[in-house]
C-alpha cells in the first residue's frame, strides 16, 4: 500500500517538497547575506541598518507572503481533491477496492501517510520562517498573515485543506468540482477564523491619551472607542466636539489635529486589544478548530467510501 | 459456488436469489438496467446489500466494466500493484501470459490498445489464481477480433484451472459458445437460472393456428393474423396441428425477458413445474 501511495502521489510529493526546499534555500541565502551585511556595517546607525534590512526583507516577503492563503488551497486542490475524486472519475476504485487489501486499510494508509506528510510540510515551512525571520522582524502576532506562517498554523491549515479536498472528492466524485469546493470553503474559513479569533479571549482594555503606547507593540487591535470628559465610554465623538477638517488621500494631518484637540478637552482613547502573550493561546485554539474540522471531514470521507464500496 | 439469497438494493435488486454450483462458466444476461452490474458488485463485495446475503467460496477476482486501469502506470507497475495488494499472486504466470500476448511490460497502460488493456486487466485478475472470476461486460467496446482473442485466452485459463467464472453481457450471442450456465436477470430479479443444455432441452418453440390451446406450460409467445408462436416448457405436445422446433439460447432469453412474470429456477425450492 505504501508503494501504491508513493506511485500515485509522487508528483504532488516531489513538487511540494521541492518548492519547500527552494524556499529554504532562498531563506538560507537571504539570511547569510543579511548576516554578512550586518557584520560589515557594524558602525551603521540603528535606523539606517533597519531600513537596509527592511528592504531585504520586503524583497523576500513578496515571494512567499501569499503562502498562508494560497498554500492550503494548493494542498487541498492537488493532494486532497484527486485522492478519491480521480478514482471515482476513472472507475479505478472498482479495480483497487476489489484486490485482497480491504478498502478500510487502503483508505487508512492513504489518509495517514499523505496527511502526515502534509502536516510535516506545514511544520517545515513554519520552522524555516521562524529561523529566518527574526533577523529582520520580531513581530509574530499582530499581523495575521505572519501569525498564520508560524507555530502550528501552517500544519493545521494544510491538514484541514487536505481533508477538505479529500472529502469533497469522495462526496462529489469529481476532481474539478472538489477543487472548486476547496477554494470556496477555504476562503470562507480564512475570513471566518480571523473574525472569530477576536473572541478567543476577553480583549485587554487600555484608556490612554497616546494610542501608540499600544499600537507600537506586537498586538492585535480589536476595537477603538472614546472616553468623554464625563467618563462615559462612547463609540463616536459627538459632532462639534472639536473643529474637524477633511483629509485627502493618505494624508491624515486633519485627523491628528482633531484627535489632539479632543485629548486637550479631556477625551481619552479606549483601546481593546489582544496582547502578544496570547500567541500560543490563539495558535492552539485555531489548530483545535481546524483539526476538529479535519476529523469531521475524515468521517465524511469514510462514510462516502463505505457507501460506494 | 455462488449462493445469493434475497438480495435487495433500492430498486436495482429486488429479492434476488440464485445458486450456482462450482466450476461453472455462467452467462449473466439481461437488458441494460436489469441490475447485472449491481448484482456483480454485491458478489465481489463492492456493494453491501440492504437485505439478503451472498456466499462465495475462496478467492474472488473481478474485472469491472470498462476494465479500469491506471493510465499513467506502466504495465509492469500494474503487475506490481497486483502483487502488493494481494496475498495470492503468481507473478511468473502474469509475465508469461503478457509476453505470450506480445504486450510490452514497459509500455504505459494508457498507450495500449483497447484489446491489450482488456488483456492486462484480465491478467491481473487471473494472476490472483482465483476460485471465482467475475467479469462485468468484458467484451464491450472491443472490436470483433479482440473479442475473440479475449474470450479464447480466457477459456484457455478456465480449462487450465477449473475455476468458476461469471460473465455478464447484454449480448447473448457473445456468450453462447463459452458458457454452460445461464442466469437471466430482469428488473432486479433472477428470472432464469440453470444449466444451458438442460434449459434448451426443456423448452421448445411451437407454432400453430390461432385459438388452439398449447395445453402446456407457456412461457410467452407472439401472434400474427393466422398463427401463434409460443415458447413452452416441459414435455412435447403430441397434437399434429402444432409445428414443434428446438429453441436457441437467444429465443429462450428473449421469451423470458418479454414475460417478466415467468420464471425458470430449477435449482431453487418449489419452482420446478
PDB file of N, CA and C in Angstrom, chain A residues 112-147:
ATOM      1  N   UNK A 112      -3.427   8.493   6.366  1.00  0.00           N
ATOM      2  CA  UNK A 112      -2.388   8.665   7.385  1.00  0.00           C
ATOM      3  C   UNK A 112      -1.065   9.085   6.740  1.00  0.00           C
ATOM      4  N   UNK A 113      -0.660   8.398   5.668  1.00  0.00           N
ATOM      5  CA  UNK A 113       0.632   8.708   5.040  1.00  0.00           C
ATOM      6  C   UNK A 113       0.603  10.113   4.433  1.00  0.00           C
ATOM      7  N   UNK A 114      -0.419  10.378   3.614  1.00  0.00           N
ATOM      8  CA  UNK A 114      -0.459  11.678   2.936  1.00  0.00           C
ATOM      9  C   UNK A 114      -0.758  12.806   3.923  1.00  0.00           C
ATOM     10  N   UNK A 115      -1.696  12.571   4.851  1.00  0.00           N
ATOM     11  CA  UNK A 115      -1.999  13.589   5.865  1.00  0.00           C
ATOM     12  C   UNK A 115      -0.768  13.886   6.709  1.00  0.00           C
ATOM     13  N   UNK A 116      -0.033  12.840   7.078  1.00  0.00           N
ATOM     14  CA  UNK A 116       1.191  13.024   7.857  1.00  0.00           C
ATOM     15  C   UNK A 116       2.216  13.853   7.102  1.00  0.00           C
ATOM     16  N   UNK A 117       2.380  13.555   5.815  1.00  0.00           N
ATOM     17  CA  UNK A 117       3.356  14.299   5.014  1.00  0.00           C
ATOM     18  C   UNK A 117       2.934  15.757   4.851  1.00  0.00           C
ATOM     19  N   UNK A 118       1.638  15.987   4.667  1.00  0.00           N
ATOM     20  CA  UNK A 118       1.125  17.352   4.542  1.00  0.00           C
ATOM     21  C   UNK A 118       1.418  18.143   5.824  1.00  0.00           C
ATOM     22  N   UNK A 119       1.118  17.524   6.973  1.00  0.00           N
ATOM     23  CA  UNK A 119       1.366  18.198   8.251  1.00  0.00           C
ATOM     24  C   UNK A 119       2.864  18.467   8.423  1.00  0.00           C
ATOM     25  N   UNK A 120       3.671  17.488   8.019  1.00  0.00           N
ATOM     26  CA  UNK A 120       5.124  17.640   8.113  1.00  0.00           C
ATOM     27  C   UNK A 120       5.591  18.810   7.246  1.00  0.00           C
ATOM     28  N   UNK A 121       5.037  18.925   6.045  1.00  0.00           N
ATOM     29  CA  UNK A 121       5.376  20.039   5.160  1.00  0.00           C
ATOM     30  C   UNK A 121       5.031  21.371   5.803  1.00  0.00           C
ATOM     31  N   UNK A 122       3.854  21.446   6.434  1.00  0.00           N
ATOM     32  CA  UNK A 122       3.438  22.679   7.103  1.00  0.00           C
ATOM     33  C   UNK A 122       4.377  23.036   8.242  1.00  0.00           C
ATOM     34  N   UNK A 123       4.760  22.017   9.017  1.00  0.00           N
ATOM     35  CA  UNK A 123       5.688  22.271  10.127  1.00  0.00           C
ATOM     36  C   UNK A 123       7.047  22.722   9.601  1.00  0.00           C
ATOM     37  N   UNK A 124       7.483  22.118   8.502  1.00  0.00           N
ATOM     38  CA  UNK A 124       8.772  22.500   7.917  1.00  0.00           C
ATOM     39  C   UNK A 124       8.745  23.966   7.491  1.00  0.00           C
ATOM     40  N   UNK A 125       7.612  24.378   6.884  1.00  0.00           N
ATOM     41  CA  UNK A 125       7.537  25.761   6.437  1.00  0.00           C
ATOM     42  C   UNK A 125       7.588  26.716   7.640  1.00  0.00           C
ATOM     43  N   UNK A 126       6.805  26.440   8.669  1.00  0.00           N
ATOM     44  CA  UNK A 126       6.801  27.351   9.820  1.00  0.00           C
ATOM     45  C   UNK A 126       8.165  27.360  10.507  1.00  0.00           C
ATOM     46  N   UNK A 127       8.839  26.202  10.545  1.00  0.00           N
ATOM     47  CA  UNK A 127      10.172  26.162  11.160  1.00  0.00           C
ATOM     48  C   UNK A 127      11.154  27.042  10.387  1.00  0.00           C
ATOM     49  N   UNK A 128      11.069  26.954   9.045  1.00  0.00           N
ATOM     50  CA  UNK A 128      12.006  27.746   8.235  1.00  0.00           C
ATOM     51  C   UNK A 128      11.743  29.240   8.405  1.00  0.00           C
ATOM     52  N   UNK A 129      10.467  29.623   8.413  1.00  0.00           N
ATOM     53  CA  UNK A 129      10.134  31.040   8.595  1.00  0.00           C
ATOM     54  C   UNK A 129      10.597  31.504   9.976  1.00  0.00           C
ATOM     55  N   UNK A 130      10.413  30.641  10.990  1.00  0.00           N
ATOM     56  CA  UNK A 130      10.786  31.021  12.356  1.00  0.00           C
ATOM     57  C   UNK A 130      12.287  31.197  12.516  1.00  0.00           C
ATOM     58  N   UNK A 131      13.063  30.476  11.731  1.00  0.00           N
ATOM     59  CA  UNK A 131      14.522  30.610  11.846  1.00  0.00           C
ATOM     60  C   UNK A 131      15.004  31.847  11.071  1.00  0.00           C
ATOM     61  N   UNK A 132      14.417  32.054   9.911  1.00  0.00           N
ATOM     62  CA  UNK A 132      14.913  33.113   9.028  1.00  0.00           C
ATOM     63  C   UNK A 132      14.461  34.502   9.465  1.00  0.00           C
ATOM     64  N   UNK A 133      13.175  34.618   9.900  1.00  0.00           N
ATOM     65  CA  UNK A 133      12.553  35.925  10.028  1.00  0.00           C
ATOM     66  C   UNK A 133      13.093  36.791  11.172  1.00  0.00           C
ATOM     67  N   UNK A 134      13.443  36.229  12.340  1.00  0.00           N
ATOM     68  CA  UNK A 134      13.851  37.096  13.465  1.00  0.00           C
ATOM     69  C   UNK A 134      15.037  38.005  13.161  1.00  0.00           C
ATOM     70  N   UNK A 135      15.829  37.651  12.168  1.00  0.00           N
ATOM     71  CA  UNK A 135      16.942  38.525  11.819  1.00  0.00           C
ATOM     72  C   UNK A 135      16.424  39.875  11.297  1.00  0.00           C
ATOM     73  N   UNK A 136      15.243  39.878  10.715  1.00  0.00           N
ATOM     74  CA  UNK A 136      14.702  41.098  10.110  1.00  0.00           C
ATOM     75  C   UNK A 136      13.583  41.719  10.943  1.00  0.00           C
ATOM     76  N   UNK A 137      12.704  40.893  11.446  1.00  0.00           N
ATOM     77  CA  UNK A 137      11.492  41.373  12.122  1.00  0.00           C
ATOM     78  C   UNK A 137      11.247  40.542  13.365  1.00  0.00           C
ATOM     79  N   UNK A 138      10.694  41.142  14.411  1.00  0.00           N
ATOM     80  CA  UNK A 138      10.453  40.387  15.640  1.00  0.00           C
ATOM     81  C   UNK A 138       8.979  40.190  15.932  1.00  0.00           C
ATOM     82  N   UNK A 139       8.071  40.892  15.193  1.00  0.00           N
ATOM     83  CA  UNK A 139       6.649  40.714  15.481  1.00  0.00           C
ATOM     84  C   UNK A 139       6.171  39.344  14.991  1.00  0.00           C
ATOM     85  N   UNK A 140       5.271  38.701  15.741  1.00  0.00           N
ATOM     86  CA  UNK A 140       4.769  37.381  15.351  1.00  0.00           C
ATOM     87  C   UNK A 140       3.265  37.285  15.457  1.00  0.00           C
ATOM     88  N   UNK A 141       2.624  38.262  16.100  1.00  0.00           N
ATOM     89  CA  UNK A 141       1.229  38.075  16.499  1.00  0.00           C
ATOM     90  C   UNK A 141       0.271  39.066  15.839  1.00  0.00           C
ATOM     91  N   UNK A 142       0.683  40.336  15.764  1.00  0.00           N
ATOM     92  CA  UNK A 142      -0.236  41.395  15.342  1.00  0.00           C
ATOM     93  C   UNK A 142      -0.718  41.216  13.906  1.00  0.00           C
ATOM     94  N   UNK A 143       0.171  40.870  13.001  1.00  0.00           N
ATOM     95  CA  UNK A 143      -0.169  40.688  11.592  1.00  0.00           C
ATOM     96  C   UNK A 143      -0.627  39.245  11.386  1.00  0.00           C
ATOM     97  N   UNK A 144      -1.891  39.087  10.999  1.00  0.00           N
ATOM     98  CA  UNK A 144      -2.440  37.727  10.940  1.00  0.00           C
ATOM     99  C   UNK A 144      -1.786  36.916   9.819  1.00  0.00           C
ATOM    100  N   UNK A 145      -1.313  37.583   8.777  1.00  0.00           N
ATOM    101  CA  UNK A 145      -0.609  36.894   7.691  1.00  0.00           C
ATOM    102  C   UNK A 145       0.664  36.241   8.202  1.00  0.00           C
ATOM    103  N   UNK A 146       1.404  36.988   9.037  1.00  0.00           N
ATOM    104  CA  UNK A 146       2.624  36.435   9.639  1.00  0.00           C
ATOM    105  C   UNK A 146       2.266  35.354  10.653  1.00  0.00           C
ATOM    106  N   UNK A 147       1.285  35.662  11.489  1.00  0.00           N
ATOM    107  CA  UNK A 147       0.842  34.712  12.519  1.00  0.00           C
ATOM    108  C   UNK A 147       0.517  33.352  11.889  1.00  0.00           C
TER     109      UNK A 147
END
